[in-house]
Every structure is written in C-alpha cells, then in structure tokens.
XYZ file of C-alpha atoms in Angstrom:
699
model
C 85.703 -173.844 -146.439
C 89.125 -173.072 -144.259
C 91.831 -171.248 -145.214
C 89.321 -169.010 -147.645
C 88.923 -165.244 -146.214
C 85.900 -163.670 -146.648
C 87.339 -161.078 -148.595
C 88.568 -163.435 -151.476
C 84.839 -164.359 -152.219
C 83.613 -160.362 -152.908
C 83.058 -159.423 -156.611
C 84.514 -156.343 -158.500
C 82.080 -154.316 -159.472
C 82.378 -155.617 -163.551
C 81.405 -158.678 -161.796
C 78.675 -157.227 -159.784
C 77.485 -155.318 -162.368
C 76.918 -158.941 -164.603
C 75.432 -160.625 -162.107
C 72.758 -157.861 -161.509
C 72.199 -157.593 -165.439
C 71.959 -161.367 -165.942
C 69.579 -161.517 -163.481
C 67.452 -158.797 -164.762
C 68.040 -160.558 -168.612
C 66.427 -163.080 -166.845
C 63.187 -161.897 -165.041
C 62.895 -159.815 -168.267
C 63.196 -163.338 -170.349
C 60.401 -164.991 -168.476
C 58.460 -162.255 -168.145
C 58.330 -162.562 -172.057
C 57.785 -166.332 -172.102
C 55.149 -165.599 -169.762
C 53.548 -163.148 -171.735
C 53.537 -164.842 -174.702
C 51.442 -167.989 -173.483
C 48.773 -165.808 -174.149
C 49.542 -164.721 -177.484
C 49.303 -166.059 -180.771
C 50.459 -164.792 -184.903
C 53.458 -163.029 -183.535
C 55.071 -161.110 -186.611
C 58.423 -163.068 -186.827
C 59.394 -161.004 -189.833
C 61.416 -158.189 -188.103
C 64.812 -159.609 -188.231
C 67.157 -156.326 -188.796
C 69.321 -156.518 -191.632
C 72.256 -154.201 -191.898
C 75.462 -153.797 -193.878
C 77.118 -151.652 -190.550
C 79.029 -153.746 -188.779
C 80.316 -156.167 -191.590
C 79.924 -153.547 -194.914
C 77.621 -156.584 -196.059
C 74.093 -156.996 -195.569
C 73.715 -159.223 -192.411
C 70.889 -159.824 -189.728
C 72.527 -157.891 -186.430
C 71.202 -160.944 -184.660
C 74.080 -162.953 -185.964
C 76.813 -160.236 -185.963
C 79.877 -161.157 -182.875
C 79.679 -157.509 -182.173
C 77.202 -155.584 -180.252
C 74.875 -153.364 -182.722
C 71.788 -151.356 -181.720
C 69.514 -149.710 -184.593
C 66.641 -146.912 -183.657
C 64.271 -147.492 -186.657
C 62.014 -145.008 -187.660
C 58.772 -145.727 -186.132
C 60.818 -144.922 -183.131
C 62.306 -141.612 -183.936
C 58.565 -140.704 -184.586
C 57.521 -142.159 -181.882
C 59.883 -140.165 -179.681
C 59.525 -136.844 -182.045
C 63.054 -136.764 -182.041
C 64.687 -133.931 -183.368
C 68.170 -133.515 -182.733
C 70.280 -136.365 -183.787
C 71.732 -136.910 -180.516
C 68.354 -137.713 -178.739
C 68.426 -141.232 -180.916
C 70.076 -143.644 -178.237
C 68.285 -142.016 -175.718
C 67.115 -146.101 -174.692
C 69.970 -147.752 -176.182
C 72.963 -148.923 -173.698
C 76.303 -147.704 -174.061
C 75.283 -144.114 -175.042
C 75.515 -141.542 -172.597
C 72.975 -139.126 -174.544
C 73.457 -135.213 -175.175
C 75.945 -135.113 -171.800
C 76.728 -131.426 -172.193
C 72.205 -130.416 -172.331
C 70.481 -129.055 -175.465
C 72.570 -127.373 -177.634
C 70.977 -126.236 -180.654
C 74.327 -126.089 -182.988
C 76.226 -129.364 -182.377
C 75.048 -133.136 -181.442
C 76.827 -134.140 -178.704
C 77.085 -138.210 -177.392
C 79.920 -140.483 -175.566
C 79.958 -144.209 -176.623
C 81.101 -146.678 -173.921
C 83.222 -144.038 -171.843
C 84.698 -142.246 -175.109
C 83.500 -139.441 -177.205
C 81.478 -139.619 -180.353
C 82.715 -136.772 -181.768
C 84.614 -138.122 -184.755
C 82.486 -141.441 -184.967
C 79.785 -140.334 -186.961
C 78.765 -141.449 -190.569
C 75.967 -141.443 -192.814
C 74.888 -144.284 -195.451
C 78.867 -145.849 -194.638
C 80.684 -142.647 -195.351
C 82.148 -140.607 -193.023
C 80.822 -137.035 -191.765
C 83.551 -134.658 -190.566
C 83.936 -132.400 -187.292
C 87.460 -131.132 -187.399
C 88.647 -128.088 -186.747
C 86.849 -126.788 -183.529
C 83.180 -126.057 -184.563
C 83.272 -126.987 -188.380
C 80.938 -130.086 -187.184
C 78.564 -131.584 -190.085
C 74.928 -131.638 -188.086
C 72.699 -134.706 -189.137
C 68.820 -133.713 -189.614
C 66.987 -136.924 -187.821
C 63.269 -136.428 -190.483
C 65.685 -137.154 -193.771
C 66.881 -141.056 -191.639
C 65.459 -144.387 -192.252
C 67.326 -145.551 -189.565
C 70.328 -145.360 -187.295
C 72.775 -147.573 -186.616
C 75.403 -148.042 -183.531
C 78.249 -150.329 -184.035
C 79.428 -150.444 -180.174
C 83.495 -150.569 -179.921
C 86.786 -149.970 -182.515
C 85.656 -150.436 -185.906
C 89.156 -149.344 -188.199
C 88.367 -152.252 -189.846
C 85.907 -151.262 -191.967
C 85.774 -147.365 -191.423
C 89.804 -146.315 -190.953
C 90.197 -143.499 -188.518
C 87.328 -143.776 -186.145
C 86.970 -143.559 -182.120
C 87.321 -146.823 -179.688
C 83.759 -146.199 -178.434
C 81.900 -147.116 -181.729
C 80.768 -146.116 -185.158
C 77.295 -144.443 -185.380
C 75.672 -144.455 -189.104
C 72.820 -142.663 -190.106
C 70.778 -144.897 -193.060
C 69.017 -142.018 -195.619
C 65.722 -142.325 -196.655
C 64.950 -143.804 -200.078
C 63.349 -144.281 -202.920
C 60.528 -146.335 -202.868
C 58.737 -148.945 -205.236
C 55.550 -147.668 -204.085
C 53.880 -144.367 -204.210
C 53.702 -142.846 -199.983
C 53.612 -139.678 -198.567
C 53.620 -137.806 -195.537
C 52.667 -134.068 -194.380
C 53.516 -133.237 -190.643
C 52.928 -130.142 -188.704
C 54.673 -129.216 -185.043
C 54.387 -127.098 -182.231
C 55.275 -126.470 -179.331
C 57.014 -124.515 -175.860
C 60.281 -122.982 -176.267
C 59.071 -121.318 -179.652
C 58.889 -125.344 -181.490
C 57.222 -125.213 -184.859
C 57.928 -127.362 -187.578
C 56.474 -128.517 -190.849
C 57.763 -131.480 -192.962
C 57.274 -132.887 -196.321
C 57.944 -136.695 -197.990
C 56.812 -137.716 -200.770
C 58.249 -140.733 -202.401
C 57.345 -143.343 -205.497
C 58.435 -144.028 -208.826
C 58.667 -141.356 -211.500
C 55.727 -141.143 -214.088
C 55.972 -143.050 -217.125
C 58.786 -145.030 -216.011
C 59.210 -148.536 -214.567
C 63.006 -148.324 -213.997
C 63.135 -144.779 -211.588
C 62.145 -144.262 -208.368
C 62.094 -140.478 -206.714
C 62.053 -139.337 -202.627
C 61.505 -135.795 -202.064
C 62.008 -134.481 -198.343
C 61.963 -131.176 -196.962
C 61.654 -129.165 -193.467
C 61.587 -126.079 -192.021
C 62.237 -125.797 -187.958
C 62.265 -122.790 -185.728
C 62.840 -122.623 -181.545
C 63.965 -121.215 -179.075
C 67.027 -122.404 -177.451
C 67.594 -123.901 -173.967
C 69.079 -120.003 -172.856
C 67.907 -116.983 -172.765
C 67.604 -115.073 -176.243
C 68.673 -117.972 -178.252
C 67.163 -119.294 -181.064
C 67.428 -121.490 -184.423
C 65.758 -121.630 -187.962
C 66.441 -124.579 -190.016
C 65.591 -125.508 -193.696
C 66.595 -128.727 -194.816
C 66.000 -130.799 -198.201
C 66.963 -134.007 -199.351
C 66.474 -134.953 -202.841
C 66.936 -138.808 -203.883
C 66.507 -140.625 -207.267
C 67.270 -144.636 -207.998
C 67.638 -145.630 -211.010
C 68.104 -149.470 -212.588
C 70.199 -149.093 -215.463
C 70.033 -152.855 -216.343
C 68.757 -156.450 -214.267
C 72.358 -156.240 -212.773
C 73.196 -152.921 -211.960
C 71.033 -150.006 -210.001
C 72.369 -146.121 -208.593
C 70.954 -144.239 -206.344
C 71.327 -140.481 -206.187
C 71.556 -138.600 -202.962
C 71.137 -135.347 -201.904
C 70.805 -132.381 -199.304
C 70.558 -128.802 -198.063
C 70.957 -127.800 -195.307
C 70.766 -123.852 -193.276
C 70.836 -123.127 -189.979
C 70.800 -119.769 -189.046
C 70.631 -118.355 -185.119
C 72.148 -116.884 -181.954
C 74.002 -120.370 -180.109
C 73.188 -122.235 -176.875
C 76.309 -123.483 -175.356
C 75.333 -124.434 -171.900
C 78.919 -124.155 -170.315
C 78.915 -123.400 -166.274
C 81.580 -122.787 -164.001
C 81.270 -125.293 -161.281
C 80.511 -122.493 -158.820
C 77.179 -121.577 -158.858
C 75.822 -124.653 -160.561
C 77.442 -127.636 -159.115
C 78.538 -125.358 -156.444
C 76.115 -122.901 -154.507
C 77.466 -119.693 -153.693
C 76.128 -117.173 -150.864
C 73.967 -116.015 -153.794
C 72.773 -118.938 -154.626
C 73.024 -120.781 -158.261
C 73.252 -119.589 -162.185
C 69.348 -119.900 -163.575
C 69.237 -122.573 -165.534
C 68.105 -120.757 -168.774
C 70.531 -117.756 -167.674
C 72.861 -116.690 -170.721
C 76.579 -116.001 -169.908
C 76.776 -114.716 -173.824
C 75.952 -111.592 -175.943
C 73.289 -112.358 -177.728
C 73.157 -109.842 -180.072
C 77.260 -110.581 -180.684
C 76.530 -113.916 -181.002
C 75.783 -115.871 -184.093
C 75.512 -119.480 -185.811
C 75.446 -119.458 -189.685
C 75.739 -122.991 -190.723
C 75.192 -123.839 -194.860
C 75.837 -127.800 -195.592
C 75.357 -129.379 -199.005
C 76.019 -132.839 -199.976
C 75.846 -134.873 -203.295
C 76.427 -138.391 -204.408
C 75.704 -141.892 -205.284
C 75.447 -145.784 -204.182
C 76.288 -147.860 -207.085
C 75.787 -151.540 -206.905
C 76.258 -153.906 -209.606
C 76.188 -157.608 -209.618
C 78.918 -159.123 -211.852
C 77.895 -162.345 -212.034
C 75.901 -165.626 -209.381
C 79.374 -164.791 -206.916
C 80.337 -161.356 -207.021
C 78.895 -158.244 -206.970
C 81.078 -154.726 -206.795
C 79.240 -152.104 -204.186
C 80.307 -148.153 -204.588
C 79.375 -145.193 -201.853
C 80.529 -141.644 -202.774
C 80.051 -138.349 -201.378
C 81.419 -134.474 -202.426
C 80.342 -132.802 -198.986
C 80.614 -128.862 -198.484
C 80.167 -126.361 -195.140
C 79.852 -123.235 -195.090
C 80.346 -121.546 -191.252
C 79.964 -118.644 -188.836
C 80.405 -119.064 -185.044
C 80.882 -116.183 -182.990
C 80.260 -117.694 -179.160
C 80.996 -116.531 -175.614
C 81.490 -118.914 -172.718
C 82.880 -118.510 -169.188
C 85.447 -119.551 -167.666
C 85.659 -122.456 -165.440
C 85.906 -120.404 -162.174
C 83.739 -117.436 -161.219
C 85.636 -114.526 -159.527
C 86.716 -113.822 -156.472
C 83.714 -111.933 -155.525
C 81.771 -114.960 -156.296
C 79.503 -113.377 -158.692
C 81.148 -112.453 -161.833
C 83.075 -114.662 -164.566
C 85.806 -113.474 -167.169
C 84.587 -114.683 -170.571
C 86.592 -116.003 -173.951
C 85.363 -116.291 -177.520
C 84.966 -118.527 -180.133
C 85.196 -117.472 -183.821
C 85.328 -119.245 -186.850
C 84.912 -118.228 -190.289
C 85.134 -120.538 -193.535
C 84.113 -123.659 -194.940
C 85.128 -126.864 -195.601
C 85.496 -129.829 -198.932
C 85.090 -132.988 -198.443
C 85.247 -136.096 -200.353
C 84.311 -139.546 -199.591
C 84.323 -142.966 -201.513
C 84.410 -146.591 -200.451
C 84.737 -149.824 -203.243
C 83.748 -152.863 -202.123
C 83.958 -156.141 -203.937
C 81.755 -158.888 -202.182
C 82.055 -162.308 -203.003
C 79.506 -165.242 -202.043
C 79.658 -168.984 -202.378
C 78.404 -171.919 -201.168
C 79.046 -175.775 -200.360
C 76.622 -178.293 -198.154
C 77.518 -177.030 -195.111
C 79.556 -173.953 -195.638
C 78.404 -170.074 -196.731
C 81.213 -167.408 -197.257
C 81.286 -164.369 -197.831
C 84.092 -162.418 -199.000
C 85.191 -158.446 -199.062
C 87.641 -156.491 -201.008
C 87.454 -152.785 -200.176
C 89.599 -149.982 -200.809
C 87.841 -146.479 -198.788
C 89.221 -142.743 -199.949
C 88.790 -140.099 -197.894
C 89.785 -136.479 -198.518
C 89.298 -132.939 -195.818
C 90.379 -129.644 -196.622
C 88.929 -126.519 -194.059
C 89.750 -122.853 -194.815
C 89.030 -120.693 -192.479
C 89.498 -117.266 -190.483
C 89.967 -117.632 -186.427
C 89.750 -114.957 -183.333
C 89.533 -116.926 -180.568
C 90.073 -115.512 -177.419
C 90.103 -111.433 -178.770
C 88.616 -108.829 -177.539
C 87.285 -107.758 -173.636
C 84.442 -109.773 -172.283
C 86.544 -109.639 -168.671
C 83.278 -109.222 -165.903
C 80.240 -110.404 -166.119
C 78.069 -110.791 -163.853
C 76.275 -114.421 -163.527
C 73.328 -113.665 -161.151
C 72.241 -110.077 -162.940
C 73.291 -110.517 -166.222
C 73.245 -107.314 -168.340
C 74.201 -107.304 -171.783
C 76.018 -105.198 -174.242
C 79.352 -104.347 -172.069
C 81.983 -106.111 -174.087
C 84.779 -104.689 -176.764
C 84.602 -107.095 -179.387
C 88.042 -108.183 -180.710
C 89.472 -107.674 -184.310
C 92.489 -110.169 -184.608
C 92.031 -113.006 -186.757
C 94.506 -115.243 -188.153
C 93.990 -117.569 -191.487
C 94.208 -120.824 -190.974
C 93.809 -124.303 -193.400
C 93.355 -127.637 -191.723
C 93.819 -130.916 -194.575
C 93.359 -134.581 -193.963
C 93.843 -137.413 -196.707
C 93.085 -140.774 -196.213
C 93.643 -143.732 -198.271
C 92.011 -147.663 -196.941
C 92.637 -150.831 -197.828
C 90.505 -153.846 -196.296
C 89.510 -157.640 -196.482
C 87.176 -159.464 -193.999
C 85.853 -162.879 -194.520
C 82.489 -164.531 -192.952
C 82.649 -168.470 -192.745
C 79.177 -169.644 -191.805
C 79.658 -173.844 -190.927
C 76.392 -176.035 -190.921
C 74.421 -173.200 -189.816
C 76.004 -173.197 -186.616
C 79.142 -171.755 -186.003
C 79.947 -167.465 -187.738
C 83.353 -167.150 -187.924
C 85.127 -163.658 -188.850
C 88.078 -161.907 -189.533
C 89.661 -158.801 -191.026
C 92.610 -157.162 -191.869
C 93.121 -153.349 -193.187
C 95.692 -151.209 -193.782
C 95.674 -147.176 -193.909
C 97.675 -144.301 -194.905
C 96.825 -140.909 -192.911
C 97.960 -137.705 -193.571
C 97.516 -134.834 -191.762
C 98.335 -131.339 -192.168
C 97.588 -127.501 -190.395
C 99.354 -124.152 -191.684
C 98.477 -120.694 -190.098
C 99.793 -117.099 -189.572
C 99.164 -117.081 -186.835
C 102.734 -117.218 -184.612
C 101.814 -119.244 -181.750
C 100.102 -121.706 -183.968
C 100.679 -125.188 -183.879
C 101.952 -126.127 -187.670
C 102.598 -129.712 -188.609
C 102.479 -132.218 -191.780
C 102.881 -135.802 -190.803
C 102.278 -139.005 -192.372
C 101.007 -141.840 -190.558
C 100.334 -146.161 -191.600
C 98.551 -147.853 -189.174
C 97.459 -151.941 -189.810
C 93.835 -153.060 -188.072
C 92.786 -156.500 -187.273
C 89.634 -157.411 -185.598
C 88.094 -161.438 -185.536
C 85.266 -162.637 -183.996
C 83.154 -166.075 -183.196
C 79.721 -166.473 -182.710
C 77.549 -170.135 -182.122
C 73.810 -170.098 -183.157
C 72.353 -171.999 -180.588
C 69.277 -173.904 -180.045
C 66.287 -171.498 -178.933
C 67.862 -168.596 -180.869
C 70.764 -168.103 -177.727
C 73.738 -167.161 -179.882
C 76.819 -166.740 -177.845
C 79.865 -164.528 -179.302
C 83.430 -163.573 -178.800
C 85.184 -160.304 -180.464
C 87.974 -158.388 -181.028
C 88.649 -155.545 -182.808
C 90.935 -152.333 -182.971
C 91.027 -148.712 -184.104
C 93.371 -145.193 -184.277
C 93.426 -142.169 -184.206
C 95.676 -139.589 -185.700
C 96.994 -136.690 -183.849
C 97.881 -133.960 -185.345
C 100.728 -131.620 -183.891
C 104.345 -132.043 -182.211
C 104.772 -133.144 -178.427
C 107.143 -130.923 -176.113
C 110.070 -132.796 -177.246
C 109.376 -131.736 -180.854
C 108.475 -135.275 -181.717
C 105.606 -135.700 -183.677
C 102.044 -137.237 -182.049
C 101.708 -140.892 -182.808
C 98.193 -142.023 -183.891
C 96.097 -143.231 -180.548
C 95.451 -146.468 -180.764
C 92.072 -148.732 -179.501
C 91.754 -152.213 -179.143
C 88.476 -154.121 -177.680
C 87.724 -158.048 -176.114
C 84.221 -158.189 -176.356
C 81.856 -161.184 -175.302
C 78.412 -161.335 -175.424
C 75.306 -163.584 -175.961
C 72.472 -162.698 -178.612
C 68.984 -163.958 -177.795
C 66.277 -164.079 -180.366
C 63.557 -167.079 -179.695
C 61.258 -167.998 -182.545
C 58.532 -167.449 -180.526
C 59.342 -163.646 -179.502
C 58.464 -160.733 -182.119
C 62.198 -158.743 -180.461
C 65.530 -159.847 -179.420
C 67.681 -159.342 -175.532
C 71.445 -158.845 -175.841
C 74.405 -158.995 -173.208
C 77.851 -158.359 -173.623
C 80.868 -157.588 -171.472
C 83.865 -156.209 -173.251
C 87.015 -154.563 -172.354
C 88.461 -151.468 -174.078
C 91.740 -149.569 -173.999
C 93.202 -146.691 -175.642
C 96.844 -146.082 -175.694
C 99.270 -143.287 -176.331
C 96.420 -140.835 -175.468
C 96.853 -137.240 -175.257
C 96.721 -135.211 -171.748
C 97.781 -131.858 -170.718
C 100.617 -132.228 -168.568
C 101.265 -129.550 -165.329
C 102.601 -126.756 -167.492
C 99.421 -126.928 -169.535
C 101.250 -128.439 -172.428
C 100.063 -131.534 -174.545
C 101.677 -134.430 -173.906
C 101.264 -138.291 -175.690
C 101.571 -141.335 -173.635
C 98.270 -141.178 -171.566
C 95.721 -144.197 -171.231
C 92.004 -144.811 -171.213
C 90.389 -147.784 -169.964
C 86.542 -148.375 -170.095
C 85.402 -152.002 -168.760
C 81.276 -152.618 -168.846
C 78.235 -154.396 -168.732
C 75.583 -153.509 -171.383
C 71.785 -155.258 -171.641
C 69.498 -154.309 -174.027
C 66.125 -155.909 -174.980
C 63.037 -155.109 -177.629
C 60.282 -156.626 -177.670
C 56.108 -157.161 -177.665
C 55.263 -158.575 -174.638
C 51.682 -159.162 -175.809
C 50.134 -157.727 -179.475
C 49.425 -154.590 -177.905
C 52.386 -154.169 -175.558
C 56.003 -153.352 -176.772
C 58.747 -152.918 -174.027
C 62.516 -151.447 -174.647
C 64.672 -151.932 -171.783
C 68.725 -151.014 -171.745
C 71.654 -151.090 -168.886
C 74.820 -149.878 -168.874
C 77.394 -150.260 -166.156
C 81.094 -148.751 -167.082
C 84.034 -148.429 -165.366
C 86.298 -146.047 -167.113
C 88.985 -144.655 -165.771
C 92.503 -142.314 -167.535
C 95.590 -142.587 -166.609
C 98.538 -139.790 -167.688
C 102.202 -139.508 -166.133
C 101.672 -136.470 -163.567
C 98.072 -137.322 -162.476
C 98.375 -141.175 -162.587
C 95.091 -143.115 -162.241
C 92.068 -141.503 -161.873
C 87.935 -142.250 -162.775
C 87.160 -140.361 -166.378
C 84.676 -137.354 -165.692
C 81.307 -137.087 -167.420
C 80.608 -140.492 -167.314
C 78.469 -142.389 -165.203
C 79.114 -145.886 -163.603
C 74.913 -147.060 -164.102
C 72.569 -146.111 -166.708
C 69.153 -147.524 -167.275
C 66.366 -146.773 -169.314
C 63.023 -148.135 -170.020
C 60.199 -146.997 -172.554
C 56.664 -149.187 -172.805
C 54.261 -148.935 -175.444
C 50.570 -149.777 -175.062
C 48.472 -149.849 -178.240
C 44.437 -149.883 -177.819
C 41.975 -152.553 -179.533
C 38.212 -152.413 -179.928
C 36.508 -148.950 -178.996
C 39.258 -147.435 -178.563
C 41.715 -148.837 -181.757
C 43.878 -146.237 -182.936
C 44.710 -144.945 -179.422
C 48.412 -145.575 -178.271
C 50.135 -144.537 -174.907
C 53.925 -144.637 -174.335
C 55.576 -143.690 -171.328
C 59.723 -143.768 -170.812
C 62.425 -143.516 -167.971
C 65.602 -142.794 -167.978
C 68.186 -143.022 -164.904
C 71.799 -141.549 -165.087
C 74.323 -142.506 -162.202
C 76.341 -140.024 -160.020
C 79.673 -139.052 -162.347
C 82.810 -137.214 -161.053
C 84.402 -133.505 -162.390
C 87.591 -134.768 -163.670
C 89.360 -131.489 -163.472
C 92.992 -131.869 -162.286
C 92.421 -129.504 -158.891
C 88.629 -131.367 -158.443
C 87.119 -134.246 -156.308
C 83.562 -133.065 -157.224
C 80.355 -135.631 -157.198
C 77.802 -134.766 -159.539
C 74.494 -136.191 -158.656
C 72.610 -139.521 -160.367
C 68.853 -138.405 -162.011
C 66.177 -139.906 -163.391
C 63.768 -138.106 -165.269
C 60.207 -139.484 -167.470
C 59.064 -139.110 -171.114
C 55.309 -139.735 -172.198
C 53.524 -139.899 -175.224
C 50.011 -140.316 -176.584
C 48.789 -141.039 -180.078
C 45.529 -141.218 -181.868
C 44.643 -142.553 -185.447
C 41.773 -140.014 -186.447
C 41.253 -142.485 -189.751
C 43.588 -144.160 -191.734
C 44.989 -140.856 -192.845
C 45.417 -138.493 -190.509
C 47.211 -139.147 -186.880
C 47.747 -136.328 -183.874
C 50.183 -137.055 -181.053
C 51.430 -135.516 -178.226
C 55.212 -135.944 -176.440
C 56.923 -134.840 -173.802
C 60.116 -134.826 -172.606
C 61.537 -134.134 -168.774
C 57.503 -134.713 -168.157
C 58.112 -133.215 -164.265
C 60.885 -130.474 -166.041
C 63.468 -131.525 -163.305
C 66.315 -129.406 -163.029
C 69.973 -131.189 -162.752
C 73.184 -130.919 -163.959
C 74.382 -133.876 -166.829
C 77.629 -133.681 -165.993
C 81.134 -131.584 -165.058
C 84.543 -131.614 -167.231
C 85.730 -128.513 -166.125
C 82.694 -126.977 -166.809
C 79.156 -127.993 -165.696
C 76.134 -128.558 -167.937
C 72.727 -128.690 -167.492
C 70.109 -131.362 -168.377
C 67.496 -129.968 -171.264
C 64.124 -128.880 -169.803
C 60.895 -129.832 -170.145
C 59.868 -129.834 -174.550
C 56.213 -130.790 -174.912
C 55.459 -131.066 -179.067
C 52.082 -131.583 -180.491
C 52.199 -133.204 -184.318
C 49.243 -133.548 -186.540
C 50.722 -135.411 -189.632
C 48.506 -136.346 -192.959
C 49.971 -139.667 -195.027
C 49.012 -140.298 -198.255
C-alpha cells in the first residue's frame, strides 16, 4: 500500500482495548459452545427482570444500556459483608478504591465517583454535608443492580458514572427462614436471622423479618465497629388489583473509625526509615468515635387501573443521627521524614429525608408492536442540621513509625450549620417494540433543584440557589438471531453544585452525557449471558481547585472505555464469571490543562470459577477468583507518581451437610498481599487477608 505510513495503521489505546476484549469474548463464546456440546437440560429460565434501568420491569438482556446485577446467591457465596464489595467481579466498577473503611462504602464507576449514586428500591439514599452518608447493609438485600452511565432521565440528580440500586428482601408467599453464624479473623463475629412467609390466619398478607448483629476490628490498630440491623416488611393484597408492601429498617453502628489515609512519602514512596506499616493507626483511638443510627419507613404501592394502565408509588422517610470524630494526616511528612501533622473532621447532627416516586405505566399491543409508556413525578427533600469543628485542636506532630497516642489537645470551637436540598422532577419515557426485533427507547425529563447552606462560621460559604434542568435519553436495540442483540444509546445527567465561584456567581450544575454502543449475547443454549460495550462519557462544568486554592468552575472530565462481562455455566457443575474494563479517563482545567485522572486504572480484569461436585461428593462446592487492577497515577497537582498494578486472589469452599445445614469458608486476599490500592493526594492500602467461616441453617 503505497502512500500510507506505518504510523497511520497504529491502533489508539481504546481501539486496541476493544480489539483485545472482543478477542477474549470470541474465545469465551467458543469455549462455552464447546462445553455445551456435552451438556443437556440447561435451565434457561434465569433471565433477570429489573426495573432499575427503565423503571419498568424489563429483561436486562433487552435493555439498550449496560446493566450489571449481583443476586443473593452470589452475595452469600462471596460472604459480602460490606456494600462496596458487591461489584468486585463486574465490569466498569473500581471497588473499595480507598481500601477498607468501616464507616463508608466507596466505589468508582466508569472513572467517576459513585459517592452520590446509591439508591434503594428506586429511591435516593442521601450522602451529603460531608460524612452524613447512608450506609447499606448487604444482609438485607435480595439483589443489587448497577445501571452504568448517566441516568438523570429517571433519577434526576445523579453522577455521570451510573446508579447503584439495592433491592430489599421482600415477603415471600412460601414459608422460609435462615439462621446464620459467622466467625473469622479480625475479631469478626456475626449472627443473622431471616424469616418470611404468610401471616398466620390470613391469605392476603405476607411478612419478612431480618435481624443482624455484627462486630469486628477495622483494618487499622485499635479500631472496631458493632452493628445492629433490623428490617421488617409486610405485603398486603388490598384487592385483586392493589398490593402495598411496607418496608422499614433500623441500623446502629458504634465504634472507632478506620480511615486509611496515608502520606505519599512513607506509603507509595519509601523513606530512610522505611514505609508506614499497613495497620498503623495515624489517628487517636481514645478520642475518635463513630456513632451512626439510621431509621427508614416507607411503602411500595401497585394498583392495576385496568388492562392497560397501572399506577405505582414508592415513598420513604429516612432519618440519620451521626457523631463522627476522626483524625487524618496531612498529605506530606514533615521535614524529618517521620512525623506528620494531622487535622480533625468533626460532625455531630442528623438529617431528615423524604423521597417519593409516582409512576403511571400504560401498555398496549398490536399484531406487530408492543408499546410501554411511562409518566412519572418524583420528589426529594433533605434537611441536614449539624455542628462542625473541622481543623480545630492541636494535633501537630505524630511519629508515623513509632506511634504514641494521647499527646494532643482537642479543640472546642464548634459551629452550627444547616444544609437543605429539594428536587422535583417530571419525566416521560416510551419503549416501542417492533416485530419482536426492534426496541426503540426515548425519554425526556425536567427537574427543579434547590440547594441551600447556612452556618454561623464566619468563613463558611453560604448559598441559596435554584437550578432548572432538562435531560434527554434515547436508545435503539436489535434482537438478532442466535441471541445476539446490538444496541446504541444516548443519556444525560446533571449534578447541582452549591456555592459560588471567585467571581461571586453561583456555580452551574455539572452536566454529563454519554454515547454507548454494545452487544448483548444470550443464546437459548446457554444458561448465562455475555455483554460488550464501548462508551464515550463526558462531564462539563466540573469544579476544580485553581492555583489560588479556590474552587472554580470550567473543568471537564472525560472517560472513554470498553467493558466485557459474562456469567454462565460451562457445564452443569462449573460456573464462570468474568469481566474486563478498559478506561482512559482525563481531567482538564484551565490551570493545568489536560491530565490523566488519579486513582483510576486503565485496565481491570476479574475471573471467578465455581465448581459443584456430584456423586459421592455431592454437596461440596469450591470457588476461586482473581482480581487484577492495573497501574494508576496520583493526580495531585505537584505529583506524577505511578501506583503499581496488583492482583489478589479469593477462595471459597462450602458443604451441604444435609438439606438444612450448610458450612462455608471464605478467604479474601488469599496470599495476604500488601499493596497500594490507589493514590489521590493521599495513598491507601488495600484490604488485608480476611477469613470468614459460616454455619447456616435453613428452615
């Protein structure tokens, strides 16, 4: 080929990742097909139906968006006791990027923070005002769904990366129950009970009662946490056309926070004195406290108006009380390279939140079409009232290599503060299915969002502002032969930003938009699925810290990526779960120009295999997994530090003693690998080895 340089044929990083991932998917498809030749009677009735992506119950394999699900069986199999461990074996998610934290769940989605992405049963779980963050207990969940990419069309305010929707356990028609005991290293002890079934003497009422007690040590020395959790629910059939399910929960945490902030020097970089031990506590255990109490009550109502229309309403009131005192080190050691200054984070207060979502769904059919029309109005209201004392006290010098606790003077300066948020949204969405081949999706939404902040701190940034936002989404999917379904979608998001810039003008909402193309593969001969997607995701009006250390607006965060995910049975006994993610995430601001986003690896991959024995060893099951996280960077303004890649291994073994009793052993980070999970001004060690043994009785 004359006239064409060799350079012009080089693949871009994204194209190379797509080609590599598609190669993996073809290999995986071939191996599944070969395995299927020797297998019969595979159960194909395991299609996941979810309302997370469209707010209308739809098979996720027929949704023109990337969606991942983790069900109760997998949560149990991997002994998930922290919500941010849920998606460790799914694509697009960076789980626990800040290491193990016994007070808050952390994950990043498609290169963006998942801080404000959490929902339960379709309603927002608020994380506001610095550490007033609702915590989700995995034992109370039936399933967790992840809708990737912007989702403001259905959820209003939402980060660009995606929405995580936890689905609560519900009352069951058949009686069932479970009693589970767990013990492990790090002082882990847990007892859980889950009982459900019809209410005695009735034929239209069902109940469920969930209770849990857990205690254990944190990753850092002298840290711990105790948790009590209760979740009662009651479903009542008011008539043949109307059902209401009442859902409530109570949770209380009591302990010493385990926050793994580390200066770069002494963790990622060695000093003349070595590195800071992974379990060294850089705070003050006798002073620090973490007390959280959460209560929620609400209901879900479904009413069939006629054969065409149905009305649905979700409503919840939540209250959180929080007392948090925690110390964190500064990002750099002092000149002696072994001591560090520390600062205080102090919150003492509560929040009240009310959320409601009203939906009117119409479905009608012709010989060649199926149309689903959704009208919705949702409302969110949050009021946070608290005292803050950040930065007060004398915690100036602490030896990170020879810690001595108690040499500090706690400050007493406290300020009262109140933050408010109110949002009302109106949305409409239409799904059209043509000739059982084409799926067309379109939606539009209007939001009015008000954010307020008041404080008697003379340095506080006080504001009261209202924003109006219009969001769009659309998608098309073709249901092809052999279970191959390509799709293309577009979606938008927005995030209100409270406060004012250095010019005195109120911040505009940050806006996200995404184009995504992919293919979903679910052949009728496979009990499982495979998906591949490529996306271009951008957020504008991003806030950034300028050269004068003032938060300004005008930045941009851009993430391009490719994801591959598959779950399926290779044989009746062997199940495979595999995922691969490529991300190229950059940040641009007027001061620094464009640079690679910190904490975000370009490559992630995971593989989990389960094998259940038959014959004489029937009831015995083994599982093993590997999680690879590629290199990342510290994106602090004065740093070009690279964080090395790492791979950790997990394992599981279970045995059904009889029809009622099961014993199980789980090991996370099997080799107890010591590694830095990431750096973002500070650095964070990954979770050490965890061993949990459990005994469960089902009745």
